Coordinates of C-alpha atoms and ligand atoms in Angstrom, one line a residue:
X1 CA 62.1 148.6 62.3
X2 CA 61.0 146.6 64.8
X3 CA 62.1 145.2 68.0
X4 CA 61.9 141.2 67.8
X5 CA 59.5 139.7 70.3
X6 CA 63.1 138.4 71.9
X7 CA 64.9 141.3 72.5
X8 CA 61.9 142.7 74.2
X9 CA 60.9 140.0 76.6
X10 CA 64.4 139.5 77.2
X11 CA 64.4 142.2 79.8
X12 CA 61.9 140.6 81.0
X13 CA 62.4 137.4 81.4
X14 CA 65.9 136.7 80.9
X15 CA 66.6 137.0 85.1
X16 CA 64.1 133.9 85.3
X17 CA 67.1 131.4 84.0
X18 CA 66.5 128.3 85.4
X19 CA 63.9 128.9 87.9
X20 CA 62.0 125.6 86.6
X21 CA 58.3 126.5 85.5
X22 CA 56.8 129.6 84.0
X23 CA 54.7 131.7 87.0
X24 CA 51.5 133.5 86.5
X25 CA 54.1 137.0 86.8
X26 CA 56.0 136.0 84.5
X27 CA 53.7 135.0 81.9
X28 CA 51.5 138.2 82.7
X29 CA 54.7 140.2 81.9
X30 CA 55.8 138.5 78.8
X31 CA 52.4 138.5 77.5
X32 CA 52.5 142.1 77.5
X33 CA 54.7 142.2 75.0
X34 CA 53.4 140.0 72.8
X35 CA 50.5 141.6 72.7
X36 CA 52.7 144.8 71.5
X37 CA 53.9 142.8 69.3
X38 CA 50.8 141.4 67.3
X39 CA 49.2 145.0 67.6
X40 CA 52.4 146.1 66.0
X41 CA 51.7 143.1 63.2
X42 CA 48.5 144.5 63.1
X43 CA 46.1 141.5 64.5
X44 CA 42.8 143.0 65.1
X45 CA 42.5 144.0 68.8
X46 CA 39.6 141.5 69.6
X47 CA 41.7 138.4 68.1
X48 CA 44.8 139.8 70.3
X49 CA 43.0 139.5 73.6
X50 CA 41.6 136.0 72.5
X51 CA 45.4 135.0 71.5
X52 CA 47.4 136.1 74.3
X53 CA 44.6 134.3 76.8
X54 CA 45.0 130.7 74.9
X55 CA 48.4 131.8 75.5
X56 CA 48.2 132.4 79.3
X57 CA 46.4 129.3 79.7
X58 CA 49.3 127.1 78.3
X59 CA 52.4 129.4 79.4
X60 CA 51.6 129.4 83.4
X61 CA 53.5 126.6 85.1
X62 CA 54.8 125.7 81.7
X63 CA 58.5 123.9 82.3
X64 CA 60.9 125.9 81.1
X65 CA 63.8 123.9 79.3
X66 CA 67.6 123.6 80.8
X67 CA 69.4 126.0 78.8
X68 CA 67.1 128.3 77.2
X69 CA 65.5 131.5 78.6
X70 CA 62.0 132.0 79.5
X71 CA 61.5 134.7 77.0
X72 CA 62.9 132.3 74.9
X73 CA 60.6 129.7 76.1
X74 CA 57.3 132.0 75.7
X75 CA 58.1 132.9 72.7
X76 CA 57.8 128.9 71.4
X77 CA 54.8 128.6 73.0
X78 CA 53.2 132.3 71.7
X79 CA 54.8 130.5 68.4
X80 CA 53.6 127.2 68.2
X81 CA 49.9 129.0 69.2
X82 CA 49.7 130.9 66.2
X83 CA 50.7 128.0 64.0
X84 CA 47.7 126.2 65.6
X85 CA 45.2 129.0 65.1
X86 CA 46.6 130.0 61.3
X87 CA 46.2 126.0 60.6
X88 CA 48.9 123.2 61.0
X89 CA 47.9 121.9 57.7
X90 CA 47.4 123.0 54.0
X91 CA 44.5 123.1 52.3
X92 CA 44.5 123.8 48.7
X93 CA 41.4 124.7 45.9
X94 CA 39.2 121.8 46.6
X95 CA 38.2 121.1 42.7
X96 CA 36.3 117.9 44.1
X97 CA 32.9 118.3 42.4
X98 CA 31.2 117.8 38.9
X99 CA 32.6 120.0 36.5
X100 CA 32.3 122.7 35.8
X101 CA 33.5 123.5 39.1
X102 CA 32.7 127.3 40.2
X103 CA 35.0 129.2 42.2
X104 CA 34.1 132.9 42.9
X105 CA 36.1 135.4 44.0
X106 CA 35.2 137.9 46.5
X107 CA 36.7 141.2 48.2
X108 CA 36.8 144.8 48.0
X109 CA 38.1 146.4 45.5
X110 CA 42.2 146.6 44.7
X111 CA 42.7 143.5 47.0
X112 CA 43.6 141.6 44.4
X113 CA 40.7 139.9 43.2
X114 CA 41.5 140.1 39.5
X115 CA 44.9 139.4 39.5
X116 CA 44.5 136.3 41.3
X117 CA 41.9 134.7 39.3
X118 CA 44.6 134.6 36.5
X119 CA 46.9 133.4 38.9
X120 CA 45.0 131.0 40.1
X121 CA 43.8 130.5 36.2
X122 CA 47.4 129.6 35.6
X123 CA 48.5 127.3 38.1
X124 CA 45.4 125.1 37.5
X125 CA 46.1 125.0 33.6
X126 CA 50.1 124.1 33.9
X127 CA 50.0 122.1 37.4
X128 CA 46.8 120.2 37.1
X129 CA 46.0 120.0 33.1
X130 CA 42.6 121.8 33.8
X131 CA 40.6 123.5 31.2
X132 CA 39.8 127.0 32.8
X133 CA 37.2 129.8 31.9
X134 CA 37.6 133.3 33.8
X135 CA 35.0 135.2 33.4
X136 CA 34.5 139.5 34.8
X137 CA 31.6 139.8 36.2
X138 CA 33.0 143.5 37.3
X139 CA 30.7 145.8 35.2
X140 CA 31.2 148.7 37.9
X141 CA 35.3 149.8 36.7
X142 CA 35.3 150.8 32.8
X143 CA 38.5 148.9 32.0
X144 CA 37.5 145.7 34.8
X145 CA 36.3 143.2 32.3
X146 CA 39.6 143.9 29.4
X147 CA 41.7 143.7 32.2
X148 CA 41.1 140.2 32.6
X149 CA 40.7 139.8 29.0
X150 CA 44.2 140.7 28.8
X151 CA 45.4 138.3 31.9
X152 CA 43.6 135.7 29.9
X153 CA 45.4 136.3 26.4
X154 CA 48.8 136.6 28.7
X155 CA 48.6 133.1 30.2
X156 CA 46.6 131.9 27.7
X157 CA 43.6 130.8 29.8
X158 CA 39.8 131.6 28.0
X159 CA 38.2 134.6 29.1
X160 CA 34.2 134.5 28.6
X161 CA 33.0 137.4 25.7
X162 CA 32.0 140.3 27.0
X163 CA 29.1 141.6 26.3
X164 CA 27.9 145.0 26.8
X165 CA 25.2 145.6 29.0
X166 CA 24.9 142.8 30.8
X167 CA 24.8 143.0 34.8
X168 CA 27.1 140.4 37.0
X169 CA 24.7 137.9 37.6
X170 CA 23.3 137.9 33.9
X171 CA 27.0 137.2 32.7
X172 CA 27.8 134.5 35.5
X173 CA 24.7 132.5 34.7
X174 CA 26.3 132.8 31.0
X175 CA 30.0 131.2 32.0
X176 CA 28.6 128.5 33.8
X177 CA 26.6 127.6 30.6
X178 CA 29.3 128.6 28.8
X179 CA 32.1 126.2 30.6
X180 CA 29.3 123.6 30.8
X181 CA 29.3 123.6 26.8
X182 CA 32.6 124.1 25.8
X183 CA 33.6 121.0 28.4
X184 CA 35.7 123.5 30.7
X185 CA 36.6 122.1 34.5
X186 CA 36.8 125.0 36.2
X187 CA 34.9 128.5 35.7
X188 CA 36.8 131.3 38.0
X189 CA 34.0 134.6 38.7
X190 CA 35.9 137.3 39.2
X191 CA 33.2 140.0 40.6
X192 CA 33.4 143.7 41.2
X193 CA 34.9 144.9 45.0
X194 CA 33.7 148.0 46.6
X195 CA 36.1 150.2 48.6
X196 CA 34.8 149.3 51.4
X197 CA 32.3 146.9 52.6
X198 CA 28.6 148.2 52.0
X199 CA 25.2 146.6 51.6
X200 CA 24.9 147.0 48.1
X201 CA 28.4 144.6 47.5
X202 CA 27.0 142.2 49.9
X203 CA 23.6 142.0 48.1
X204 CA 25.3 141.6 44.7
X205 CA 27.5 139.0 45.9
X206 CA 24.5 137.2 47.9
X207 CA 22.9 137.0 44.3
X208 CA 25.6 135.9 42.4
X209 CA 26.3 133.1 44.5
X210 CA 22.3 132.3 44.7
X211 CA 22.1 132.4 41.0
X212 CA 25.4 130.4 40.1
X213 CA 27.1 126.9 42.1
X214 CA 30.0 128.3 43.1
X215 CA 32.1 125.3 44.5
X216 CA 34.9 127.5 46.7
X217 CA 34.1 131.1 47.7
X218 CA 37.3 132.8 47.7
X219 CA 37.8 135.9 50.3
X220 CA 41.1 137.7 48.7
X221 CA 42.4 140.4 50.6
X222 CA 45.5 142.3 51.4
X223 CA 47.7 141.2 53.9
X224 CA 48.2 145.2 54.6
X225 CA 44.6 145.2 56.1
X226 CA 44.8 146.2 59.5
X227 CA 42.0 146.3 62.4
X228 CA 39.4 146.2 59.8
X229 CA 40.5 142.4 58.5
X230 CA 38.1 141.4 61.4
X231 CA 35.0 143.2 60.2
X232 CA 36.3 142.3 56.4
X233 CA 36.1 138.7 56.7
X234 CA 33.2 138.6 59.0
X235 CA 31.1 140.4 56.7
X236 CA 31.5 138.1 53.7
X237 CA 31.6 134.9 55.7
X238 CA 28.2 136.0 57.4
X239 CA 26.4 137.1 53.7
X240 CA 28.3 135.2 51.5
X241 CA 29.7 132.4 52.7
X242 CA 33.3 131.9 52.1
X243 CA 35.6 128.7 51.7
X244 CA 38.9 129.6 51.8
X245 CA 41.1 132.9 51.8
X246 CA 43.7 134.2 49.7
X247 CA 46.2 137.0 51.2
X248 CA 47.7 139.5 48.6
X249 CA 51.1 141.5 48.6
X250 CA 52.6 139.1 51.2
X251 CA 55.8 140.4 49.0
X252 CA 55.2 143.9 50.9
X253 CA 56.2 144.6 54.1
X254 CA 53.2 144.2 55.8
X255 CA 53.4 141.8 58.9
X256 CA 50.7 139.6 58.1
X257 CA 48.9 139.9 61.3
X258 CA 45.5 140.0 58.9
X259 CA 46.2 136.1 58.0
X260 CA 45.8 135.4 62.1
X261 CA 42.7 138.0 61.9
X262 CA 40.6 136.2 59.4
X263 CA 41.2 132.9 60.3
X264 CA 40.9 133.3 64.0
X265 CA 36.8 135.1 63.0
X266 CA 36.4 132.7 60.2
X267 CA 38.0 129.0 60.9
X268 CA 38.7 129.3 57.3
X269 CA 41.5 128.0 55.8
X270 CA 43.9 130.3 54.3
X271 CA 44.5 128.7 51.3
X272 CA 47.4 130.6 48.9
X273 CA 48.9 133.7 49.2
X274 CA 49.9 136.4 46.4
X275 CA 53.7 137.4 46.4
X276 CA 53.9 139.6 43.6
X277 CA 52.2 141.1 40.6
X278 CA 53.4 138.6 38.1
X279 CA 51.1 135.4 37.1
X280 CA 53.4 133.0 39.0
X281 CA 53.4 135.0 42.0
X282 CA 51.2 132.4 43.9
X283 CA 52.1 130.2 46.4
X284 CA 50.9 127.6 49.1
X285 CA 50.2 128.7 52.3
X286 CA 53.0 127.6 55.4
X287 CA 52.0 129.2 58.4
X288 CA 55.2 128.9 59.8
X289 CA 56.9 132.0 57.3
X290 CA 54.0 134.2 58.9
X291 CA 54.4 133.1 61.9
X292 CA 58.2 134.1 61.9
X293 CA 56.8 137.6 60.3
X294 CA 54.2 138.1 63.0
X295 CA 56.6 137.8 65.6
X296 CA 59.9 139.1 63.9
X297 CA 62.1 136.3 65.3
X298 CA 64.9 134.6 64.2
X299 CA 66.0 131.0 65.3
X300 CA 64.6 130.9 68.5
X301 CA 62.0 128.2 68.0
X302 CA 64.5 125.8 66.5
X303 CA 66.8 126.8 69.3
X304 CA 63.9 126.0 72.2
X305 CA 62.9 122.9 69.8
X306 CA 66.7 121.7 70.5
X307 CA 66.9 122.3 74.3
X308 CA 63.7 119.7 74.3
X309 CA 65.4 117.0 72.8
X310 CA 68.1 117.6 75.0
X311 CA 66.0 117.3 77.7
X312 CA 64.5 114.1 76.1
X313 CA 68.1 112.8 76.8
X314 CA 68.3 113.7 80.3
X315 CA 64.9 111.7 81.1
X316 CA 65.9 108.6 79.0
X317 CA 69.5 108.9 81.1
X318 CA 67.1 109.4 84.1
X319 CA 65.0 106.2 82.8
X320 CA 68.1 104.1 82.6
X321 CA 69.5 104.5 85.6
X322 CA 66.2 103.6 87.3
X323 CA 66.3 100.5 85.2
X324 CA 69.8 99.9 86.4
X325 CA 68.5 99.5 90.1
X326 CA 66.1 97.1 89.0
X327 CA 63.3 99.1 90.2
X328 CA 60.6 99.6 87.2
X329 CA 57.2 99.6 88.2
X330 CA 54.1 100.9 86.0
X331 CA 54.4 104.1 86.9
X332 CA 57.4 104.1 84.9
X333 CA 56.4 102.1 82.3
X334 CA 53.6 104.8 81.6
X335 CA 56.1 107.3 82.0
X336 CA 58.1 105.7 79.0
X337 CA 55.2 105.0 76.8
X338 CA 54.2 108.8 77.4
X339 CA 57.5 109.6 76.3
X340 CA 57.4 107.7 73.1
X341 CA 54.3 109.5 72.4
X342 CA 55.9 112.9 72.8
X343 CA 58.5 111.7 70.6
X344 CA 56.7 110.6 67.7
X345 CA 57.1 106.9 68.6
X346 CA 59.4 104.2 69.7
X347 CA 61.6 105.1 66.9
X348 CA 62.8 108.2 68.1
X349 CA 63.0 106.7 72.0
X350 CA 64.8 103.7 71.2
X351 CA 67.3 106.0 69.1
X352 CA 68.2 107.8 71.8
X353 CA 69.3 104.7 73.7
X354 CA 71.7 102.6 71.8
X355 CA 71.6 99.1 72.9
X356 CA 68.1 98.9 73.2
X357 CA 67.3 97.4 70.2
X358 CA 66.3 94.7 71.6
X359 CA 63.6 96.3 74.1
X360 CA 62.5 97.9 70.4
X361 CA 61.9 94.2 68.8
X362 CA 60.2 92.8 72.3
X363 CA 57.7 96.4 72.3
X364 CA 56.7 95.6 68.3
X365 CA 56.0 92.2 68.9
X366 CA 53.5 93.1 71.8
X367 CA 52.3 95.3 68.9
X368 CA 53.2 98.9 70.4
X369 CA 52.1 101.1 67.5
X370 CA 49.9 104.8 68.8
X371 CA 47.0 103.9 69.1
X372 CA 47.8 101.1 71.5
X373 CA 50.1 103.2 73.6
X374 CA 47.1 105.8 74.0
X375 CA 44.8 102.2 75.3
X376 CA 47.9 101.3 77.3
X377 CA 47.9 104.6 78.8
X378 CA 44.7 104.4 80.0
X379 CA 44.9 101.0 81.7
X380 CA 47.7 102.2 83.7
X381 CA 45.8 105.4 84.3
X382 CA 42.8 103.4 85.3
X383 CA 44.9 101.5 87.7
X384 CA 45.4 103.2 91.8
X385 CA 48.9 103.9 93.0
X386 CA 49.4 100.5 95.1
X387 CA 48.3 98.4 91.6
X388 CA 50.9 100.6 89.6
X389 CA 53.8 100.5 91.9
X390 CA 53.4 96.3 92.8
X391 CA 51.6 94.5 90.2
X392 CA 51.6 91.6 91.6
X393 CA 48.3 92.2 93.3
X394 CA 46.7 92.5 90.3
X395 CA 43.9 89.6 90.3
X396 CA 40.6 88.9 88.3
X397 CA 38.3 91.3 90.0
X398 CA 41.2 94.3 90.0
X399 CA 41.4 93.5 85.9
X400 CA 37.7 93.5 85.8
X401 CA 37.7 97.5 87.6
X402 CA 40.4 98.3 85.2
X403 CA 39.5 96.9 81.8
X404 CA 35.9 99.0 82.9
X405 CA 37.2 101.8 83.5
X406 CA 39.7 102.4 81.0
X407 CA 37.9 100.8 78.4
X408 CA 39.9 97.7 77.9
X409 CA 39.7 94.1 78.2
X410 CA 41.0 91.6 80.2
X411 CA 43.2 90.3 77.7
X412 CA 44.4 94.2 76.4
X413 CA 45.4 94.3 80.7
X414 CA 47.2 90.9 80.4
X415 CA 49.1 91.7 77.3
X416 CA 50.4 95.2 78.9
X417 CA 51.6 93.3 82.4
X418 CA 53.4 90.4 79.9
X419 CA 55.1 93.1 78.4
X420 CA 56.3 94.9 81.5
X421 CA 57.3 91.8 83.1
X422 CA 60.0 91.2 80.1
X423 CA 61.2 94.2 80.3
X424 CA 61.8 94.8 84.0
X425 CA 63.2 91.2 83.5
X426 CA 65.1 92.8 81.2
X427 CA 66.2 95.8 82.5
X428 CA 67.5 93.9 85.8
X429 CA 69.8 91.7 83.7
X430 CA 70.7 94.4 81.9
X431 CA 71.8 96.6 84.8
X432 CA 73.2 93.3 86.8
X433 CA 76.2 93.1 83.9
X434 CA 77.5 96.0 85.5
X435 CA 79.0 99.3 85.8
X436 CA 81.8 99.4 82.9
X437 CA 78.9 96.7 80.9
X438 CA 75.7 97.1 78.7
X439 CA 73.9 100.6 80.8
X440 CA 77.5 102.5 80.5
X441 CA 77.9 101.8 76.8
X442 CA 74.0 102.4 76.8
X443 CA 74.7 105.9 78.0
X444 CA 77.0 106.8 75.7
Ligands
LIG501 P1 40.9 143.8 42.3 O1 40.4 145.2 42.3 O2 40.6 143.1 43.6 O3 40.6 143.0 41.1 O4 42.5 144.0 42.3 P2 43.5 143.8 41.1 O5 43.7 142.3 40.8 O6 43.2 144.6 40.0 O7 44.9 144.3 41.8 C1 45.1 145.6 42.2 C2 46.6 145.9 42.1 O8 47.3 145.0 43.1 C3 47.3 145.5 40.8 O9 48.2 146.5 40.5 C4 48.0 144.2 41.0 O10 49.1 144.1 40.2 C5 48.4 144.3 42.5 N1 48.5 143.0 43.1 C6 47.7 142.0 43.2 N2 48.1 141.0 43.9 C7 49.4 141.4 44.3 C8 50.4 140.7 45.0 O11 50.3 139.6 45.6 N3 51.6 141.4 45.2 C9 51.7 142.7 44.7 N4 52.9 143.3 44.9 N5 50.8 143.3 44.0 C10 49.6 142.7 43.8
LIG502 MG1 39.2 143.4 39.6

C-alpha cells in the first residue's frame, strides 16, 4: 500500500504548527516527498521536477493557516497544482463541424483503442441523438475489424463493411464517403496500435489523418503507463497531431500519474476516461478524483479549504474592529475589495458580517461587480501611501497621475472616493452606537 502524502510529510512538517509562513527548508523538505510520491504514482521523472518547482515557487513564504499543519498546508497547494496542470475545466468531444464529423483514434496497441470507439459510439447515439459509423481501419490483428463489428451489433451503432484487402487508409477514405452518403454525423476511425511506438505506426497514422478530415485526434492510452507516457504522447502529438486524450482502466489500480504526464508534455485536454470493459464504462473527466489518487489523501484539502474560511472570519473581525475606531483609509478599503475577490464576491463577504446589508446595497449601487473591483484595485494601487492613507489631498492633477497610471478616468477615481466616503461615514456611525450596539451583534 502506500503511505499518503500526509502521513509522510507529517514527520516533517508537523513541528512547524503555527510558525506563520512556509520557509524555503521547509518546502525543500516537504517537496521531497512529494516527489516520492508522484514517482510512486508513476509521473514521468521530467514532469516531476517541472511539478515540484511550480510547487516551490508558490509554497515558500506561503501563509500557513491557524489550525492546520504545514504538511497539511503543502499538501493543498501540491493539490490545487495538479488540478491546475491536469485542467480546472472539462472539455468534452468537440463535434462542432460539418458533418460528418471525423474522430480518429490513436494509440498503441491493447490501450484501448477499440473498445473506446464503441464507447464513445454509444454515448453519442443515446446522449446526443447522433447517427454514428465506426469503422476498423486495423487490418494488422486477424480478428481487429470483427471485433468492432461485434461492438457495433452490441450497442447497435453501424460498423462500415469490411472488405478484404483493403489497407487503412483505402478503407477510411471509404467511411467518410460512406457516413457522407448514408447522412451519418459522426464517423469514429479506429486504427491499428503497435506495441510500442515505431516509425512505421507514425507513418500510417500521418497518412490516415492526411488522407481523411479527422475533426478530434483521440490519444487513448492506459492509465498504467508509466515513465514512457512522456515519450507516448509526445510522439503522437509531434507526428500526428492529437486533440484530446482518453485514459483507459482508470477502474485498475493504477495511480494515474500518466493523466499529469500527458497533459503536462501535451497541453491537451484529457477529455474521458475508461472505467471498465463494459460499453458504459465511460465517464467525464474531474481532475480532482485523480488528483486525490495521485496523492493518496483523504480529506485534507477540504480540511485546509475550511481553516481559510475561518481565517476569512478573523480578517473580517479584524476589519470591523478597525471600522469601529473610525479609522478606514484606502488602504483598507483595497484591502476589503481584495478580500471580496478572494471570496468570490461581495456575497460571500457581506455574509460573513451580519448587519451589513446595508454596506451590500450602498457597494451595488456604486456598481461593485469583478471587473470593477479589479479597476478599483488598480486606482488605489496607482495611488502613493500619503494619497491612500488621507484622501483628502487628492486634487485634479493627483486624479490626473492616477486615472494615467492605473488606467482609469477621472470620473472611475471620483466614483471610488464617493464610495469610500459613505462608508467610512458609515462605519463611524456604526461603531459610535456602541459597545453592547450594531459592531457587537455584527460580530456575532
Ligand atoms: P486496442 O488494441 O487499443 O483496440 O484495445 P482494445 O479496445 O481491444 O482493449 C484491450 C483490452 O482492454 C480489452 O480486453 C478491453 O476489454 C480492455 N479495456 C479497454 N478499456 C478498458 C477500461 O477502461 N477498463 C478495463 N478494465 N479494461 C479495458
Ligand atoms: Mg483495436
Amino acid at each position: 500500500m502506500f503511505d499518503s502524502l500526509q502521513d509522510r510529510l507529517g514527520s516533517i512538517l508537523n513541528g512547524l504548527t503555527g510558525r506563520g509562513s512556509l520557509s524555503e527548508k521547509d518546502v525543500s523538505a516537504a517537496l521531497r516527498e512529494v516527489r516520492r510520491a508522484l514517482l510512486e504514482a508513476d509521473v514521468a521523472l521530467e514532469v516531476v521536477r517541472e511539478f515540484t518547482e511550480r510547487v516551490r515557487e508558490k509554497a515558500v513564504g506561503a501563509e500557513v493557516l491557524k489550525s492546520i499543519k504545514p504538511g497539511q498546508m503543502v499538501v493543498k497547494i501540491v493539490h490545487d497544482e495538479l488540478i491546475a496542470t491536469l485542467g480546472e475545466t472539462q472539455v468534452g468531444i468537440d463535434l462542432n463541424a460539418p458533418a460528418p464529423v471525423t474522430i480518429m483514434m490513436v494509440g498503441l496497441q491493447g490501450s484501448g483503442k477499440t473498445t473506446t470507439s464503441g464507447k464513445i459510439a454509444k454515448r453519442l447515439k443515446e446522449k446526443q441523438r447522433k447517427k454514428v459509423l465506426m469503422a476498423s481501419l486495423d487490418t494488422r490483428r486477424p480478428a481487429a475489424q470483427e471485433q468492432l463489428k461485434v461492438l457495433g451489433e452490441q450497442t447497435e451503432v453501424d460498423t462500415l463493411p469490411i472488405i478484404p484487402g483493403q489497407g487503412p487508409v483505402e478503407i477510411a477514405v471509404r467511411a467518410e464517403q460512406a457516413a457522407r452518403f448514408g447522412g451519418y454525423d459522426v464517423v469514429i476511425l479506429d486504427t491499428a496500435g503497435r506495441t510500442h511506438i515505431d516509425e512505421p505506426l507514425m507513418v500510417e497514422m500521418a497518412n490516415i489523418k492526411a488522407r481523411t478530415k479527422p475533426h478530434e485526434i483521440l490519444l487513448v492510452a492506459d492509465s498504467l503507463t508509466g515513465q514512457d507516457a512522456v515519450n507516448l504522447a509526445r510522439s503522437f502529438d509531434e507526428r500526428v497531431g492529437v486533440t484530446g486524450i482518453v485514459l483507459t482502466r482508470v477502474d485498475g489500480d493504477g495511480r494515474g500519474g500518466a493523466a499529469l504526464s500527458m497533459r503536462a508534455v501535451t497541453g491537451k485536454p484529457i477529455k474521458l476516461i475508461g472505467v471498465g470493459e463494459k460499453m458504459d464504462a465511460l465517464e467525464d473527466f474531474h481532475p480532482s478524483r485523480i488528483a486525490d489518487r495521485i496523492l493518496g489523501m483523504g480529506d485534507i484539502v477540504s480540511l485546509v479549504e475550511k481553516a481559510a474560511e475561518n481565517i476569512d472570519a478573523e480578517k473580517a473581525a479584524a476589519m470591523a474592529k478597525k471600522m469601529q475606531s473610525g479609522k478606514f483609509d484606502l488602504n483598507d478599503l483595497a484591502d476589503q475589495i481584495r478580500q471580496m475577490q478572494t471570496m468570490g464576491g461581495m456575497g460571500g463577504m457581506m455574509g460573513l458580517m451580519p448587519g451589513m446589508g446595508k454596506m451590500k446595497d450602498q457597494m451595488a449601487a456604486a456598481g461593485l461587480d469583478d471587473k470593477m473591483l479589479k479597476r478599483q484595485l488598480a486606482i488605489i494601487g496607482s495611488m502613493t501611501p500619503a494619497e491612500r492613507s488621507q484622501p483628502d489631498i487628492l486634487k485634479h492633477s493627483r486624479k490626473k497621475r492616477i486615472a494615467a497610471g492605473s488606467g482609469t478616468n477621472s470620473a472611475e477615481i471620483n466614483k471610488l472616493l464617493k464610495m469610500h466616503r459613505q462608508m467610512a461615514d458609515m462605519m463611524k456611525t456604526m461603531g459610535k452606537k456602541g459597545k453592547g450596539g450594531m459592531m457587537k451583534q455584527m460580530m456575532g
